[in-house]
N, CA, C and O atoms as a CHARMM CRD file, in Angstrom:
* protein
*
  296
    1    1 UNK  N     -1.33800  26.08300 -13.53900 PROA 1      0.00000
    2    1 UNK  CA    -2.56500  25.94500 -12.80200 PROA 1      0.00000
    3    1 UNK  C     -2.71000  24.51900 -12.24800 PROA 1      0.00000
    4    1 UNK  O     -3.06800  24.39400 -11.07700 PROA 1      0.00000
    5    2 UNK  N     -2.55500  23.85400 -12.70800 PROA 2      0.00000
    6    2 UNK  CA    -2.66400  22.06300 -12.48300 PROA 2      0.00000
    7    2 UNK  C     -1.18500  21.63700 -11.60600 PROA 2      0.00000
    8    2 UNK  O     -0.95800  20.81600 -10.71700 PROA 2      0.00000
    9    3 UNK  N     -0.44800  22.50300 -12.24300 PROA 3      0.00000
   10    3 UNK  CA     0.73700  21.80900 -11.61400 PROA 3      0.00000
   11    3 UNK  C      1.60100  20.88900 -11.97800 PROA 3      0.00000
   12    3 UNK  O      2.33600  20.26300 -11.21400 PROA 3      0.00000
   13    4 UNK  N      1.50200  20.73000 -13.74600 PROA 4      0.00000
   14    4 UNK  CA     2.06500  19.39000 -14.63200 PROA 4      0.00000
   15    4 UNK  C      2.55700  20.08700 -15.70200 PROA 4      0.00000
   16    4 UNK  O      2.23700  21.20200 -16.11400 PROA 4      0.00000
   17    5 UNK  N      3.49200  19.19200 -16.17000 PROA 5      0.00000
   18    5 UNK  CA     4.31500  19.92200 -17.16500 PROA 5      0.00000
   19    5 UNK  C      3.31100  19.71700 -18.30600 PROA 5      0.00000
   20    5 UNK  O      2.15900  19.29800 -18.19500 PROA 5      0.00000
   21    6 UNK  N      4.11000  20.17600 -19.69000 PROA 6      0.00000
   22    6 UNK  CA     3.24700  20.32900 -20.85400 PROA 6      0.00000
   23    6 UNK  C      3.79100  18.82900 -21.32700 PROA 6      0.00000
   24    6 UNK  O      3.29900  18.70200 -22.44900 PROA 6      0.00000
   25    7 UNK  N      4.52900  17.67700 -21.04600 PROA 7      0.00000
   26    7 UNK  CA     4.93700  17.13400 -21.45100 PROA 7      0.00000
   27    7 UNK  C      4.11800  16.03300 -20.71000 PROA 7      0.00000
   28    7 UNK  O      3.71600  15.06100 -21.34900 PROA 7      0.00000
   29    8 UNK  N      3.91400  16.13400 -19.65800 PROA 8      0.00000
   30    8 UNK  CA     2.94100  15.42200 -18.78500 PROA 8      0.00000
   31    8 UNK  C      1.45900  15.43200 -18.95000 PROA 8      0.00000
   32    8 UNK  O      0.72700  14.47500 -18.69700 PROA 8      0.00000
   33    9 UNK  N      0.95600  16.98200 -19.54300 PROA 9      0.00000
   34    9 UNK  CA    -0.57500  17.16900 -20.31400 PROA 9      0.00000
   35    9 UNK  C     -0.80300  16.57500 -21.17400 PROA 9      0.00000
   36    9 UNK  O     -1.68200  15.72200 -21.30700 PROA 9      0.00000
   37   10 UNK  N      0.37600  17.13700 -22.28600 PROA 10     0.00000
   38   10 UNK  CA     0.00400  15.54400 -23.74700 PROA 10     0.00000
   39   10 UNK  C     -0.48100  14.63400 -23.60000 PROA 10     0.00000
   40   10 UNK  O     -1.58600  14.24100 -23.97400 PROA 10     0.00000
   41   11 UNK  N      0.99600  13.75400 -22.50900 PROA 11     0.00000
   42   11 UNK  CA     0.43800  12.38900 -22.31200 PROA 11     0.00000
   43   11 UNK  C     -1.11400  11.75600 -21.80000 PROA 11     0.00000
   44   11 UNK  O     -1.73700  10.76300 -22.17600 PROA 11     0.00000
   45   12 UNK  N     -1.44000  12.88200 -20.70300 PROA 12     0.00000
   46   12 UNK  CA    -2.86300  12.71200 -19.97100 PROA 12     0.00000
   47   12 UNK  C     -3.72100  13.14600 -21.27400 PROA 12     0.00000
   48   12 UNK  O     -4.82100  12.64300 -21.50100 PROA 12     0.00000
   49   13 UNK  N     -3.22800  13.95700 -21.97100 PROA 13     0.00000
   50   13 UNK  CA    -4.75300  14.38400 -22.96600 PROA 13     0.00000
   51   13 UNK  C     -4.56100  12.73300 -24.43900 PROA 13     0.00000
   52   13 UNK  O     -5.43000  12.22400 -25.14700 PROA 13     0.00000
   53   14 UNK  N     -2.72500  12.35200 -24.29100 PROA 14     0.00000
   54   14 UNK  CA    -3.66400  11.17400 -25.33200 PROA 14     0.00000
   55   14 UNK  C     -4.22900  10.28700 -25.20500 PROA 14     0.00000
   56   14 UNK  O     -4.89900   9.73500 -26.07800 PROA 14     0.00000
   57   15 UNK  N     -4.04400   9.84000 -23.74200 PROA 15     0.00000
   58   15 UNK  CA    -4.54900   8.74600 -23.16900 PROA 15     0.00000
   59   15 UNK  C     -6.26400   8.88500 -22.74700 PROA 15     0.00000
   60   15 UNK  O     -7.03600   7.95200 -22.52600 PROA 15     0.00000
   61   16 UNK  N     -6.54300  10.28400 -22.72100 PROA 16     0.00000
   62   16 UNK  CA    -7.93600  10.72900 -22.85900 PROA 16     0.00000
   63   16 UNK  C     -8.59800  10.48100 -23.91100 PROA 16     0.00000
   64   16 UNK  O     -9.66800   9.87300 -23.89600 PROA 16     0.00000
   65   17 UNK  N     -7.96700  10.97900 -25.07800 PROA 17     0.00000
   66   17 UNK  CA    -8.59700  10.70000 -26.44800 PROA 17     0.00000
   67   17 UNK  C     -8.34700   9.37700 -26.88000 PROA 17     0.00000
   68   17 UNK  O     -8.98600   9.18700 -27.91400 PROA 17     0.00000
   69   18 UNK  N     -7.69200   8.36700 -26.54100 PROA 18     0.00000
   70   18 UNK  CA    -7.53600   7.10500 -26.52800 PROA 18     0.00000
   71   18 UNK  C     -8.62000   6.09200 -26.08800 PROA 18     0.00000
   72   18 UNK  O     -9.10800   5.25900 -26.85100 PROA 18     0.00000
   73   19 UNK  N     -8.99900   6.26500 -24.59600 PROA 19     0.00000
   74   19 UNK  CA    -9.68300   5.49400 -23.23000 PROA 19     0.00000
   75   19 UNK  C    -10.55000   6.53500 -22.89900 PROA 19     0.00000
   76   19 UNK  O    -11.02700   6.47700 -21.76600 PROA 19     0.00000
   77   20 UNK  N    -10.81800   7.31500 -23.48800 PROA 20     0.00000
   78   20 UNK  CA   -11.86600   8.55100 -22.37000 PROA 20     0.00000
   79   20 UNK  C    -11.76900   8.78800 -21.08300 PROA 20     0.00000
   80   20 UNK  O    -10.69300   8.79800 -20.48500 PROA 20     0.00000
   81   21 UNK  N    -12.83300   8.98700 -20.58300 PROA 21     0.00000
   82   21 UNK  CA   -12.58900   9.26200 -18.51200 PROA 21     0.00000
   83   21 UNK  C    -12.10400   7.91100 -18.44100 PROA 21     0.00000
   84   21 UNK  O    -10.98100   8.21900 -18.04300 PROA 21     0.00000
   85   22 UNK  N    -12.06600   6.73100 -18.50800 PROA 22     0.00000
   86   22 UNK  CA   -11.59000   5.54400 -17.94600 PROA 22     0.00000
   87   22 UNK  C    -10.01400   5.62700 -18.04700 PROA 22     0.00000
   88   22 UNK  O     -9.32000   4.96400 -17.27700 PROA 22     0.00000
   89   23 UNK  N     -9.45300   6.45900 -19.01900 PROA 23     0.00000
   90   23 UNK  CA    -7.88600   7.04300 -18.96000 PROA 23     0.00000
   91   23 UNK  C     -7.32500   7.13300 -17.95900 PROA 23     0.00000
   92   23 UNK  O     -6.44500   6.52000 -17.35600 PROA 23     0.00000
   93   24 UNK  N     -8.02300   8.11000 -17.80500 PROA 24     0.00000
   94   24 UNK  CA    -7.61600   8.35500 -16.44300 PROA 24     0.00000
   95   24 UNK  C     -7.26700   8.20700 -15.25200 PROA 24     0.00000
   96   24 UNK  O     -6.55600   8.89900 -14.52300 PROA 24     0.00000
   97   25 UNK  N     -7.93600   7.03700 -15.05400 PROA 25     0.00000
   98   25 UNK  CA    -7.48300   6.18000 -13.73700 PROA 25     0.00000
   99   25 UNK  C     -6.55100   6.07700 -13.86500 PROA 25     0.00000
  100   25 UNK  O     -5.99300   6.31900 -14.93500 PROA 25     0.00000
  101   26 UNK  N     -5.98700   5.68400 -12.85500 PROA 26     0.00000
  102   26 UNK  CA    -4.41900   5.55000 -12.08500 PROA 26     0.00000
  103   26 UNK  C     -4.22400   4.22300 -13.05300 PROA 26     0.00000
  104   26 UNK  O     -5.07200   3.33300 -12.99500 PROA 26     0.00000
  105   27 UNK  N     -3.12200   4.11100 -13.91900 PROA 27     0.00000
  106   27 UNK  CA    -2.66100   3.11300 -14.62600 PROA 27     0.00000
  107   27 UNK  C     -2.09200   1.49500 -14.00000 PROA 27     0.00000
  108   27 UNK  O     -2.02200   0.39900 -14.55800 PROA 27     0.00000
  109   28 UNK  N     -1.87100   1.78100 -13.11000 PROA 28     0.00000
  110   28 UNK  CA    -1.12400   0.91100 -11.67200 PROA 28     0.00000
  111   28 UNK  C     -2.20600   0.17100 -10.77800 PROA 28     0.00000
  112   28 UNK  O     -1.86600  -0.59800  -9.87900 PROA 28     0.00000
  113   29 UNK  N     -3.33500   0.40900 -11.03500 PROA 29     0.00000
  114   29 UNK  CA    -4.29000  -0.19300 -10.31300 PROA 29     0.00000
  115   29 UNK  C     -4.49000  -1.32400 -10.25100 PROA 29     0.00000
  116   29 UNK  O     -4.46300  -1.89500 -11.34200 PROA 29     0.00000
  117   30 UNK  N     -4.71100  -1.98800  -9.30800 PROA 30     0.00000
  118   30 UNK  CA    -4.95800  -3.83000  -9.68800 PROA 30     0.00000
  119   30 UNK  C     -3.81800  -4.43500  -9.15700 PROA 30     0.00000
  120   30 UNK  O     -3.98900  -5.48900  -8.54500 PROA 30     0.00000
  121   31 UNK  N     -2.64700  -3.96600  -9.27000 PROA 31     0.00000
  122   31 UNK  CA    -1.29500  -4.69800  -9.50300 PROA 31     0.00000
  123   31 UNK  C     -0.86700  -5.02400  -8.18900 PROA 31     0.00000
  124   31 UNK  O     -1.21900  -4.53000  -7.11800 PROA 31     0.00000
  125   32 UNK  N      0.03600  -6.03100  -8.46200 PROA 32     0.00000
  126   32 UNK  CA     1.06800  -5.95100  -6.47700 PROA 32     0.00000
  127   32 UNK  C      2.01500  -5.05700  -6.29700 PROA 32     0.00000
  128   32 UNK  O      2.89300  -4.94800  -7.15300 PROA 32     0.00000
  129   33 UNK  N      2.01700  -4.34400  -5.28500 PROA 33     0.00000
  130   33 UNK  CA     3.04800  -3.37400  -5.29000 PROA 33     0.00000
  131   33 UNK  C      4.02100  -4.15500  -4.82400 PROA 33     0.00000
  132   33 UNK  O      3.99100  -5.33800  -4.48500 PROA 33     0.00000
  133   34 UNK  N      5.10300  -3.18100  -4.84700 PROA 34     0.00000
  134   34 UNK  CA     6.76000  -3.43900  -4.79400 PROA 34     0.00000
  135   34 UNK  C      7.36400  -3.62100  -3.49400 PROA 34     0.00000
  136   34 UNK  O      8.53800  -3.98200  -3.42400 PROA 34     0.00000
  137   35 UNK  N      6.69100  -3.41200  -2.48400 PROA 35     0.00000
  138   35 UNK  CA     6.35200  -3.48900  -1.00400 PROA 35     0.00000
  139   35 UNK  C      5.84900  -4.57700  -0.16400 PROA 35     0.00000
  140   35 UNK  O      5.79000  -4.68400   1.06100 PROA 35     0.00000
  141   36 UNK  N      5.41000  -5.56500  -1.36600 PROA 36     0.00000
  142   36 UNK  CA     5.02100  -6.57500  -0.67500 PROA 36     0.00000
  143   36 UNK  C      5.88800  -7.82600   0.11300 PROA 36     0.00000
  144   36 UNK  O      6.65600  -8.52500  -0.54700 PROA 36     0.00000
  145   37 UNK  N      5.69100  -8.05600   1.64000 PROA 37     0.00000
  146   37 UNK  CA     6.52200  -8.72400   1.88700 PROA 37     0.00000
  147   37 UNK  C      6.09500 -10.15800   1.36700 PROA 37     0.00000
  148   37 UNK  O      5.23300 -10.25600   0.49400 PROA 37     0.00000
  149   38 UNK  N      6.59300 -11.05400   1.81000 PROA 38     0.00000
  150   38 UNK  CA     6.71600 -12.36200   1.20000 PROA 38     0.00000
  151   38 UNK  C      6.06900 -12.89000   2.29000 PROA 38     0.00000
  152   38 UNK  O      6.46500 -12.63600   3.42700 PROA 38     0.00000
  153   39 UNK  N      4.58100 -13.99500   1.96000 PROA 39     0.00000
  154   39 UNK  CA     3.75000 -15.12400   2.42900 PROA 39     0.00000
  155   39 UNK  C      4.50900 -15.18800   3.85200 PROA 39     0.00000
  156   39 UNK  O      4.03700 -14.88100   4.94700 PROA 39     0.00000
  157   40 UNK  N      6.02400 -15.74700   3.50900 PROA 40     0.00000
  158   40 UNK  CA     6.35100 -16.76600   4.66600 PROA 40     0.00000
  159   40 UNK  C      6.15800 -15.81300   6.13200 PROA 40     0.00000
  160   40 UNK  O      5.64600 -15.94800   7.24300 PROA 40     0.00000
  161   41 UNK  N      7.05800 -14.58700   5.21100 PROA 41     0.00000
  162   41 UNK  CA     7.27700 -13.76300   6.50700 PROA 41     0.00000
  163   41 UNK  C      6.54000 -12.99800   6.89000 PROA 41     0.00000
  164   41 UNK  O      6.96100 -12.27800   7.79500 PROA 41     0.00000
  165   42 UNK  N      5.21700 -12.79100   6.44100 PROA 42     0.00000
  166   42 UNK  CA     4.12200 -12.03300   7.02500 PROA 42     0.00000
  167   42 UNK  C      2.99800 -13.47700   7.60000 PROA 42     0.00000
  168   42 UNK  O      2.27300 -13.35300   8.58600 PROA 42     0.00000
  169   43 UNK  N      3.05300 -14.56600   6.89600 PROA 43     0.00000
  170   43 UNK  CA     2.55600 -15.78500   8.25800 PROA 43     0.00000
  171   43 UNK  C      3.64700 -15.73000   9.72600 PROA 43     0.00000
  172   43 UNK  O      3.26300 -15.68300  10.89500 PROA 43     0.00000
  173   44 UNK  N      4.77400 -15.74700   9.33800 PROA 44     0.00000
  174   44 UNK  CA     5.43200 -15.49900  10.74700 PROA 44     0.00000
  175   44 UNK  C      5.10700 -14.47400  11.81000 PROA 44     0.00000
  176   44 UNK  O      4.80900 -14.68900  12.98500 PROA 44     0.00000
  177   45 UNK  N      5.21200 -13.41300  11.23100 PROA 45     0.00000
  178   45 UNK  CA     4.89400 -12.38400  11.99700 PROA 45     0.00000
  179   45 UNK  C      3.62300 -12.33400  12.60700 PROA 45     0.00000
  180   45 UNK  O      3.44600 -11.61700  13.59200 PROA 45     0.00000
  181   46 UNK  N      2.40000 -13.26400  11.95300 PROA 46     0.00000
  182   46 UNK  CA     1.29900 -13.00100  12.02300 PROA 46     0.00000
  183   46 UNK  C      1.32900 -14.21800  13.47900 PROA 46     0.00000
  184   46 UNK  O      0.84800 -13.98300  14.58700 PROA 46     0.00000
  185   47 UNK  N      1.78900 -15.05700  13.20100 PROA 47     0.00000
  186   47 UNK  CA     2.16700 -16.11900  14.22800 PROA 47     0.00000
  187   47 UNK  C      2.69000 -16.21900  15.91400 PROA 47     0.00000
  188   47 UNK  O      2.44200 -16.99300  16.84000 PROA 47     0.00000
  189   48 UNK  N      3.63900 -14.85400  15.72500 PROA 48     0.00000
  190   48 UNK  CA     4.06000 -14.60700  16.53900 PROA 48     0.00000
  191   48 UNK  C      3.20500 -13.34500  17.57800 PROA 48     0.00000
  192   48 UNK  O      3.05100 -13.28100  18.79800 PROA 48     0.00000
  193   49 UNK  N      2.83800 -12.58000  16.62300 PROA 49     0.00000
  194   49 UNK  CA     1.52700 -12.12800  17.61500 PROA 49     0.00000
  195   49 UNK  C      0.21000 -12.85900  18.10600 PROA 49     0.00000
  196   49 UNK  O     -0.56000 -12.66200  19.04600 PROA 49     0.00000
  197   50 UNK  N      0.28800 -14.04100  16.79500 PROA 50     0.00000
  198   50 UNK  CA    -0.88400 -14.72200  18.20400 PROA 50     0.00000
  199   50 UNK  C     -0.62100 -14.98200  19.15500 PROA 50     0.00000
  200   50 UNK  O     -1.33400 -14.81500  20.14400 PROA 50     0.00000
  201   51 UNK  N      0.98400 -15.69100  19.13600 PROA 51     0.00000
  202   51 UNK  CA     1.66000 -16.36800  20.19600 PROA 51     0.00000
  203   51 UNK  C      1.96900 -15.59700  21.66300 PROA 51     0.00000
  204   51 UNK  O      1.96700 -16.08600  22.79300 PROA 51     0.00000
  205   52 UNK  N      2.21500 -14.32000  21.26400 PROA 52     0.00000
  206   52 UNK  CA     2.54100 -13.22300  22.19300 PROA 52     0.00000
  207   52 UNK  C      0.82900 -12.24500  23.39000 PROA 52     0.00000
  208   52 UNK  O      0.67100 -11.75900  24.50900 PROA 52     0.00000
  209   53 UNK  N     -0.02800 -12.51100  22.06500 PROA 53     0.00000
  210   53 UNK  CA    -1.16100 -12.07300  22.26200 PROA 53     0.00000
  211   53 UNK  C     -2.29100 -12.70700  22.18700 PROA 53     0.00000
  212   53 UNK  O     -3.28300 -12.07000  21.83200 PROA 53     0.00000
  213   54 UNK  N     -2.37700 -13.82500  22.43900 PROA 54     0.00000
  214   54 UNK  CA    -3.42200 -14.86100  22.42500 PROA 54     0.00000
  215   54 UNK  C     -5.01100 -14.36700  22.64600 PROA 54     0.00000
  216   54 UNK  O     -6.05400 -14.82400  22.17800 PROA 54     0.00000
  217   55 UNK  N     -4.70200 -12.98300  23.76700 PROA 55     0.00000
  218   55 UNK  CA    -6.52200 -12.28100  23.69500 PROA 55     0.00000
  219   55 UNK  C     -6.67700 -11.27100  22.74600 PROA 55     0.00000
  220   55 UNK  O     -7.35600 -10.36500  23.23000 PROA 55     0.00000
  221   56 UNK  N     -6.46300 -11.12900  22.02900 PROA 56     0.00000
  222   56 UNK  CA    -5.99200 -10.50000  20.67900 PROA 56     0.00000
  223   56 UNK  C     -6.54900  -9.23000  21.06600 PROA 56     0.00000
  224   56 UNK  O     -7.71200  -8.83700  20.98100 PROA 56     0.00000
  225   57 UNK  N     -5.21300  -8.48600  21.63900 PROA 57     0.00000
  226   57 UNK  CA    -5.20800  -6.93500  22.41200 PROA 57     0.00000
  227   57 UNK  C     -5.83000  -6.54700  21.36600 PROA 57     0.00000
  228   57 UNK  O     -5.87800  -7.08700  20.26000 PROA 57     0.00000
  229   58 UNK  N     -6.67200  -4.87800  22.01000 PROA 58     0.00000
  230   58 UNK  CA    -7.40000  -4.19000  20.99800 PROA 58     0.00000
  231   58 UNK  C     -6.09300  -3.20300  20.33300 PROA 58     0.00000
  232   58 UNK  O     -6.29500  -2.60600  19.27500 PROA 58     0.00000
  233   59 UNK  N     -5.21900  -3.13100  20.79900 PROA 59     0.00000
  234   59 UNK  CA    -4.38700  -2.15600  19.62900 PROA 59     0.00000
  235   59 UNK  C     -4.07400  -2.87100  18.36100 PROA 59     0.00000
  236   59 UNK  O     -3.98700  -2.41200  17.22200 PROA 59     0.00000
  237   60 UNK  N     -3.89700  -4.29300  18.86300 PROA 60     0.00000
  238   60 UNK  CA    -3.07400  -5.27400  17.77100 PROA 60     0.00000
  239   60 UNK  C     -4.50600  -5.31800  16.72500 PROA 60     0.00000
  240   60 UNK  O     -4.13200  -4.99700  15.59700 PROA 60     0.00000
  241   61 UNK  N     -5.81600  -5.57200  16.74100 PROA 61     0.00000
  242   61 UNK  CA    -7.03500  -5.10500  16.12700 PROA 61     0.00000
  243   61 UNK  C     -6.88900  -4.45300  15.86300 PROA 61     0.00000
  244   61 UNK  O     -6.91500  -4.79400  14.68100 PROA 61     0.00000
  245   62 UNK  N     -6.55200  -2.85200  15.80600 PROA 62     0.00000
  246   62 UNK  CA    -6.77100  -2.10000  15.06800 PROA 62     0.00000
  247   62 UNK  C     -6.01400  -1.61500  13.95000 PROA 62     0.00000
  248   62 UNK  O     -6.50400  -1.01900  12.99000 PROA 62     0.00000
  249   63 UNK  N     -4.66400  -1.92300  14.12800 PROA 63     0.00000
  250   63 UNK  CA    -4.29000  -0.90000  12.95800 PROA 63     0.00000
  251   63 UNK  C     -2.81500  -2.46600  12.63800 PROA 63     0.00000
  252   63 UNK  O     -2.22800  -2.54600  11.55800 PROA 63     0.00000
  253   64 UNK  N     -2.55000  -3.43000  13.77900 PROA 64     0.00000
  254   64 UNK  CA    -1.51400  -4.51300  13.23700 PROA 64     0.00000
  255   64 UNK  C     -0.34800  -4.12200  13.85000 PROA 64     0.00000
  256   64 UNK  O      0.26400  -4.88500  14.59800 PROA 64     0.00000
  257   65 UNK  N     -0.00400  -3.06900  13.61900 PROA 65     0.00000
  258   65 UNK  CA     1.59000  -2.48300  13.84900 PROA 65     0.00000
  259   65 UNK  C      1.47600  -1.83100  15.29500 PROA 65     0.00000
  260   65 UNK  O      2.47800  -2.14900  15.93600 PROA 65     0.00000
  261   66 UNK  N      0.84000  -1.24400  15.84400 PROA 66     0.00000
  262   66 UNK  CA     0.89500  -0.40900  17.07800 PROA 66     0.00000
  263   66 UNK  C      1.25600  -1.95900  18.00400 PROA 66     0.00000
  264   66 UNK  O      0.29400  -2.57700  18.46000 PROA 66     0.00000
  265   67 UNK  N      2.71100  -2.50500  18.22400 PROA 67     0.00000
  266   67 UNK  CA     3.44600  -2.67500  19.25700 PROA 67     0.00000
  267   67 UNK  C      3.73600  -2.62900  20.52200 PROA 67     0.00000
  268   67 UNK  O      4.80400  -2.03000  20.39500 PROA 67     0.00000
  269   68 UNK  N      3.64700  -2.76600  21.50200 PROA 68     0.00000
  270   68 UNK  CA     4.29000  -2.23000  22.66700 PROA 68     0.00000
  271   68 UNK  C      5.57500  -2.24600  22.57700 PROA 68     0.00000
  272   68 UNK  O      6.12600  -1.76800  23.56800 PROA 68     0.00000
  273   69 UNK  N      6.19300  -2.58000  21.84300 PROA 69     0.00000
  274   69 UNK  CA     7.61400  -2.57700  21.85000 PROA 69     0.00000
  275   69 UNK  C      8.25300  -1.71400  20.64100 PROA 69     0.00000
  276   69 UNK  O      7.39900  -1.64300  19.75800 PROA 69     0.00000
  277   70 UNK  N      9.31900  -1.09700  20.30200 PROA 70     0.00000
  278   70 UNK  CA     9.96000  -0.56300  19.39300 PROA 70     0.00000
  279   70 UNK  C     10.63100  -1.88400  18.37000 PROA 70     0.00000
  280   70 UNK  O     11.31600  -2.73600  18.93700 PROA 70     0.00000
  281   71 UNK  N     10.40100  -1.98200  16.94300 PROA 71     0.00000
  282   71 UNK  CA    10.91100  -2.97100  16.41000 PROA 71     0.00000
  283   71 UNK  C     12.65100  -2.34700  15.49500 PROA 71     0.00000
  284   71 UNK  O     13.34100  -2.95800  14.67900 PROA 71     0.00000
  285   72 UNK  N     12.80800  -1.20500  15.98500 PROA 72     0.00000
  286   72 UNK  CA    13.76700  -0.64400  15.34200 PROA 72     0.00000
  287   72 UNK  C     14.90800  -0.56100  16.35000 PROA 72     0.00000
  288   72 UNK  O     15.91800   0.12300  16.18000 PROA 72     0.00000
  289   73 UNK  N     14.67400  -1.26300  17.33300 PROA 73     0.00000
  290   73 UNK  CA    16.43400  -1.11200  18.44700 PROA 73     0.00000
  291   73 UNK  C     16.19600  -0.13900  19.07400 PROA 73     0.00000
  292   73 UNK  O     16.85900  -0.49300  20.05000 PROA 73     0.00000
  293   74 UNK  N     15.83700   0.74800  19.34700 PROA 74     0.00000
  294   74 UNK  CA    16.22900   2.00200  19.78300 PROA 74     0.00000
  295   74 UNK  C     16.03500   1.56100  21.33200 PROA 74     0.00000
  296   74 UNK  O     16.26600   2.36400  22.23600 PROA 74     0.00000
């Protein structure tokens, strides 16, 4: 019904009877993910779109990544 093994219920039900509803939360919360690029190179990047975009286009506002250009070669 849930979709989790019985080995995966345990764990959620000891961590229930452990922490109560606060268990539950996502254990990972708070943390830096593993994805994070590094200071230097996200000031660069950030640098180079001012440099490129000085009236700070509304796509580059909205979402960062929407480009006019392809950054993958193609």
């Amino acid at each position: 019904m849930l979709g989790i093994t019985p080995r995966h219920c345990s764990r959620l039900l000891e961590r229930y009877r452990q922490s109560g509803p606060p268990g539950m939360n996502n254990q990972n919360r708070g943390r830096i993910g593993n994805r994070l690029l590094p200071a230097s190179l996200t000031e660069l990047a950030l640098s180079l779109i001012r440099e490129r975009y000085p009236d700070g286009r509304k796509e580059l506002r909205l979402n960062g990544a929407a480009l006019p250009y392809s950054t993958y070669g193609s």
